[in-house]
Amino acid sequence: MKAKGGTFVNKLITTALVSFALCCLSTAALAAAPIKIGALFAVTGPASFLGEPERNSAQMVVDEINKAGGVKGRKLQLIIYDTGGDATKAVQLANRLIKNDRVVAIIGPSTTGDTMAVIPVVERAQIPLIACAAGIKITEPVKKWVFKTAQNDTLAVARIYEQLKRERKNKVAILTVSDSFGSSGREQLKSQAARYGMQIVADDTYGPKDTDMTAQLTRIRGSRAQAVICWGTNPGPAVIARNAKQLGVTLPLYMSHGVSSKKFIDLAGDAAEGVRLPSGKVLVADLLSKSDKQKSALQAYIRDYQRHFKAEGDHFGGHAWDAVMLLKGAIERGGESPAAIRNQLEATRGFAGIGGVFNYSARDHAGLGRDAFVLVEVKKKSWTLVK
Amino acid sequence: MKADKIKFLVFCLLVLLAPLPLSGGYLVNVLVFVGINSMLALGLNLLLGYAGQISLGQAAFFGLGAYGSGVLTTQFAMNPWLAMLIVAVCVAAFAFAVGFPVLRLKGHYLAMATLGVGVIAHIAFNETIDLTGGPSGLSGIPYLSIGEFIFDTDLKNYYLVWGFALVMILLSLNLVNSRVGRGLRAIHDSEVAARVMGVDARLMKVQVFALSAFISAIAGSLYCHIMTFISPTSFSFHISIELLTMVVIGGLGSVYGSVLGALLLTMLPEMLRAFEDFDIIVYGLLLVSMTIYLPGGLVRGIPMLFRHLLPKRGSHA
Amino acid sequence: MQLLNQIMQFVISGLATGAIYALIGLSFAIIFNSTGIVNFAQGEFVMLGGVLAIFSMTALKLPIPVAILVAVTGTTVVGVVFERLAIRPLKNATPLALIIITIGASILIRGMVMLLWGKDTQVLPPFSGNMPLNFAGATLLPQHLWIFGVTLLVIAASRLFFHHTITGKAMRACSFNRRAANLVGISVGRMVLLSFAISSALGALAGVIIAPLTMTSYDVGIMLGLKGFCAAIMGGMGSGLGTVLGGLILGVLESLGAGLISSGYKDAIAFLVLLLILFIRPQGLFKKGETDRV
């Protein structure tokens, strides 16, 4: 039998040791708990050309981050749901991510339609959303919890109009696809025309699955247009390029960043020659000057995507890459709760991503400027920069 | 009769109590959409299951209800309840007018005609950009409210939607057990015979068509106020096919079957989440196999299965 | 003068698209005539033709003619399997059940193609190059000539088959009265199988010759199927000239509508025309036969 004092000290030491051990264990448990991030992409359905590369890129960069040790010692857990391009599903899945999976932030959705539907949900639940869709209405007017990584259509349109103005062409024919991407572009083309002295002499549309646009192009050929601007995503613009060649339409043909991928050249074949479009820099990463801040990130992205998926890393996948990296930065700078992440996102400055250099602020949740786009032209089946 | 009343009361109780164990979780949100889909499936079932008229264009009335309410409340600042009523009546009137020429057709021709109406409506939603916002959608639709009480959470919307749904179910149950309902079923079996017996088949078919349009329009209005944002992608041909699947899987000609079908098909993507890309195949397989092996739908198939599996009384020696 | 040239272009482009609708419409009509079924999955056979042809050329590196053969044969096999597994078990099904099954099958086929070959759009190289040809103020591509040529061949072949061979006549007998055909010794089951085989082959052919122009992906079948069905209805669901004319008219109306009225409402115009025909003359524009209205 030990002395009473000894037993007491023993008890004290044991309690201290046990408490210390428990503290260590719980911190270890906390440290091991992954940070849950939700993702909504249109992997199937009419917008799968957006959702699939976005899902791939997001998964790829999260895996890389985790392999390098995670963020502040914690792994990232990416929970991806497929909206199928359907706004109703997007809302249901956003609710699932927030209430069921308890994510601290959501990246995506891929389309403007899905994003607009999800905005009321995240605003009410106060969870930050980094959308990968281009519609300008997403961040104008600014909503507290909503950010985006895709460049605004306004910037792309401005690029094209600037070039046309420089070449002293001011009568344009526009041919836009009748989905949210095309109609958003059409809105911008019309609203910015006056500022650059452009006159829209023909305003036609085509359906996303249409296979023959000779009727519209015939009309355009008969108008006084000096240039044709086509706003859509594959395969429509490829068909249009071919139809234009068939009909002998020799007007300069401008496309949107919706076709900034090698796929367009593959589909349009010879008809792609001479086509110009505003593109995110990912398309011409190798042609950029060494001083360009984005060059290293772009080349790394293209290399990794090629290695992982045996396909060309494109402009759209880049939106998701940017979203994840922006989140990573925000979490590293001190955000672990949704509110803290949101504040840190808003404070992001000078992040050189795939889509451009991001500078968020309280009044600007889109973050990109004019330099997000470069004008490229197809020459001999590959992309070149237009000076 | 009494058994039916009890069945309905039990169902009401189930609906009222369902959200409680879910403690405001995400499933309540899903059940809100199950409610909307139940109403749509019910509308289609009255037309298809009872009157036997194929319609592949239900999404048109759903969309007209949604866009009607959406446009009236955003562009014309109308009271949402008033807008809902006006829109539903207008859509029903439209269906009544279109129904006369359309319902003279039968079988595949009718299917094609209704499909045509659906596609035209969808294109209209896409192209009338000034009114509907076009492909970019219509946002800023207000919530429904009664005085100071705003329907802005999942739980409140659940009771709102299911309140309407229960009323529709009750009305439908009364309808199918009435003289009108018997007339409808007579038309389904043989239109010629029904006419010979004095049933004004033509008028009745058009009336059911208008009723189903009315129900769909109300569902559409509720939908737009819950989502506060609508876009044409939610009213495509694809949705009409989904509704058809709900009705077939749940049970043609069964009011509760419509609810069952809606429940299953809205929850199916949740259950299939593990399969990701495979879900489209499972969907098609379900459709094909249900039609071949369980043409009465699950609402009849499940009791049938039970009867086969459970041992018969007194079969032991 | 310029307007006339424009209209000429609209008409010629419309005829080319219309020829495809005509081929697809023919395949609908063939199945309908021998079985009374409208195969909503017909569009998927068209898609399969294009997809299989591209697959044979790019992955299996086969030359064009062999690739086409593989595509048509492959799709025919799918069509036969479909008939055996999904249509056969439903001997006395209601029209509704049949519609639902064919819709379900189309979803299934689309899903399998999406899984096997992805969602990307793919292109087939044109058969005879890309040089535009001029014709009466409008331009065509050589591929358009292929389309016209194949359509004419198919019309001739189908006329020959259905009116001058025993099998063809047997199939027509089935469409008039199945019971009677059975009684005179025609194996109705075999005729149904044959009709599905012919339809899928025809659909695949249409898919292959249009793929170089329109590119193909797993979901091109839906709209093509619908338009082909419209063509068949306009032609009165007959297996001959009526359907072909229906398809051509549909194509031209679409093209003129897009060019002269509004490109956005192009599809709406086509379906509006269909609705008008269904309301006013549901037996089609060319058939002198009976209607089904009591």
XYZ file of N, CA, C and O in Angstrom, chain A residues 234 237-238 241-242 259-275 277 283 312 376-384, chain C residues 123 215:
144
model
N -19.077 23.107 -80.021
C -19.071 21.984 -80.958
C -20.328 21.148 -80.829
O -20.794 20.909 -79.729
N -20.553 25.035 -84.674
C -19.630 25.911 -85.409
C -18.815 25.172 -86.466
O -18.480 25.750 -87.500
N -18.507 23.906 -86.224
C -17.768 23.155 -87.234
C -18.629 22.983 -88.479
O -18.156 23.139 -89.613
N -18.691 26.284 -90.258
C -17.470 26.547 -91.020
C -17.507 25.779 -92.340
O -17.174 26.317 -93.403
N -17.928 24.508 -92.281
C -18.003 23.712 -93.504
C -19.039 24.263 -94.472
O -18.802 24.350 -95.673
N -15.400 27.172 -78.827
C -14.760 26.141 -79.630
C -13.245 26.210 -79.518
O -12.527 25.751 -80.400
N -12.749 26.780 -78.425
C -11.297 26.888 -78.306
C -10.728 25.555 -77.876
O -10.342 25.361 -76.729
N -10.709 24.610 -78.795
C -10.113 23.315 -78.519
C -9.732 22.696 -79.845
O -10.270 23.056 -80.887
N -8.835 21.739 -79.803
C -8.361 21.105 -81.021
C -9.509 20.374 -81.717
O -9.490 20.184 -82.926
N -10.512 19.975 -80.905
C -11.649 19.245 -81.447
C -12.302 19.995 -82.598
O -12.718 19.407 -83.587
N -12.355 21.327 -82.466
C -12.985 22.124 -83.511
C -12.240 21.950 -84.834
O -12.840 21.760 -85.888
N -10.911 21.987 -84.772
C -10.125 21.834 -85.998
C -10.334 20.432 -86.571
O -10.456 20.244 -87.780
N -10.392 19.423 -85.686
C -10.629 18.058 -86.163
C -11.961 17.951 -86.887
O -12.063 17.342 -87.937
N -12.996 18.557 -86.290
C -14.328 18.419 -86.866
C -14.482 19.242 -88.147
O -15.117 18.815 -89.090
N -13.906 20.453 -88.148
C -14.144 21.318 -89.300
C -13.188 21.031 -90.442
O -13.439 21.419 -91.584
N -12.092 20.360 -90.152
C -11.153 20.006 -91.215
C -10.587 21.231 -91.917
O -10.188 22.206 -91.289
N -10.600 21.174 -93.254
C -10.011 22.269 -94.022
C -10.767 23.559 -93.819
O -10.209 24.646 -93.964
N -12.041 23.432 -93.495
C -12.855 24.646 -93.381
C -12.448 25.503 -92.196
O -12.858 26.650 -92.084
N -11.632 24.956 -91.280
C -11.241 25.720 -90.100
C -10.187 26.763 -90.429
O -9.954 27.680 -89.640
N -9.548 26.636 -91.563
C -8.441 27.526 -91.898
C -8.901 28.977 -91.912
O -9.861 29.338 -92.580
N -8.180 29.821 -91.173
C -8.507 31.239 -91.184
C -9.535 31.651 -90.165
O -9.793 32.845 -89.994
N -10.119 30.706 -89.465
C -11.116 31.062 -88.447
C -10.408 31.713 -87.269
O -9.336 31.276 -86.854
N -10.773 33.342 -83.197
C -11.628 33.402 -82.023
C -10.854 33.876 -80.799
O -9.638 33.764 -80.751
N -4.925 27.489 -74.902
C -4.814 26.950 -76.251
C -3.438 27.209 -76.859
O -2.954 26.459 -77.697
N -6.642 16.241 -74.651
C -6.150 17.608 -74.563
C -6.859 18.345 -73.432
O -8.080 18.377 -73.374
N -6.870 34.256 -81.359
C -6.092 33.246 -82.071
C -6.700 32.988 -83.437
O -7.859 33.284 -83.683
N -5.884 32.410 -84.322
C -6.355 32.101 -85.661
C -5.864 30.710 -86.017
O -4.805 30.276 -85.577
N -6.664 30.001 -86.803
C -6.247 28.668 -87.241
C -5.390 28.811 -88.484
O -5.826 29.350 -89.493
N -4.141 28.349 -88.400
C -3.274 28.362 -89.581
C -2.682 26.976 -89.707
O -2.017 26.492 -88.789
N -2.917 26.345 -90.850
C -2.392 25.014 -91.110
C -2.733 24.061 -89.958
O -1.874 23.381 -89.421
N -3.984 24.009 -89.618
C -4.516 23.061 -88.639
C -3.963 23.250 -87.221
O -4.005 22.331 -86.413
N -3.384 24.410 -86.918
C -3.054 24.633 -85.507
C -3.256 26.110 -85.167
O -3.464 26.949 -86.032
N -3.195 26.397 -83.885
C -3.532 27.734 -83.417
C -2.328 28.666 -83.449
O -1.240 28.298 -83.055
N -2.562 29.887 -83.904
C -1.521 30.911 -83.822
C -2.133 32.168 -83.222
O -3.332 32.380 -83.286
N -16.341 12.777 -86.634
C -16.614 13.079 -88.030
C -16.072 11.967 -88.919
O -15.042 11.363 -88.635
N -21.666 15.210 -88.960
C -20.986 14.662 -87.802
C -21.952 13.850 -86.959
O -23.171 13.973 -87.116
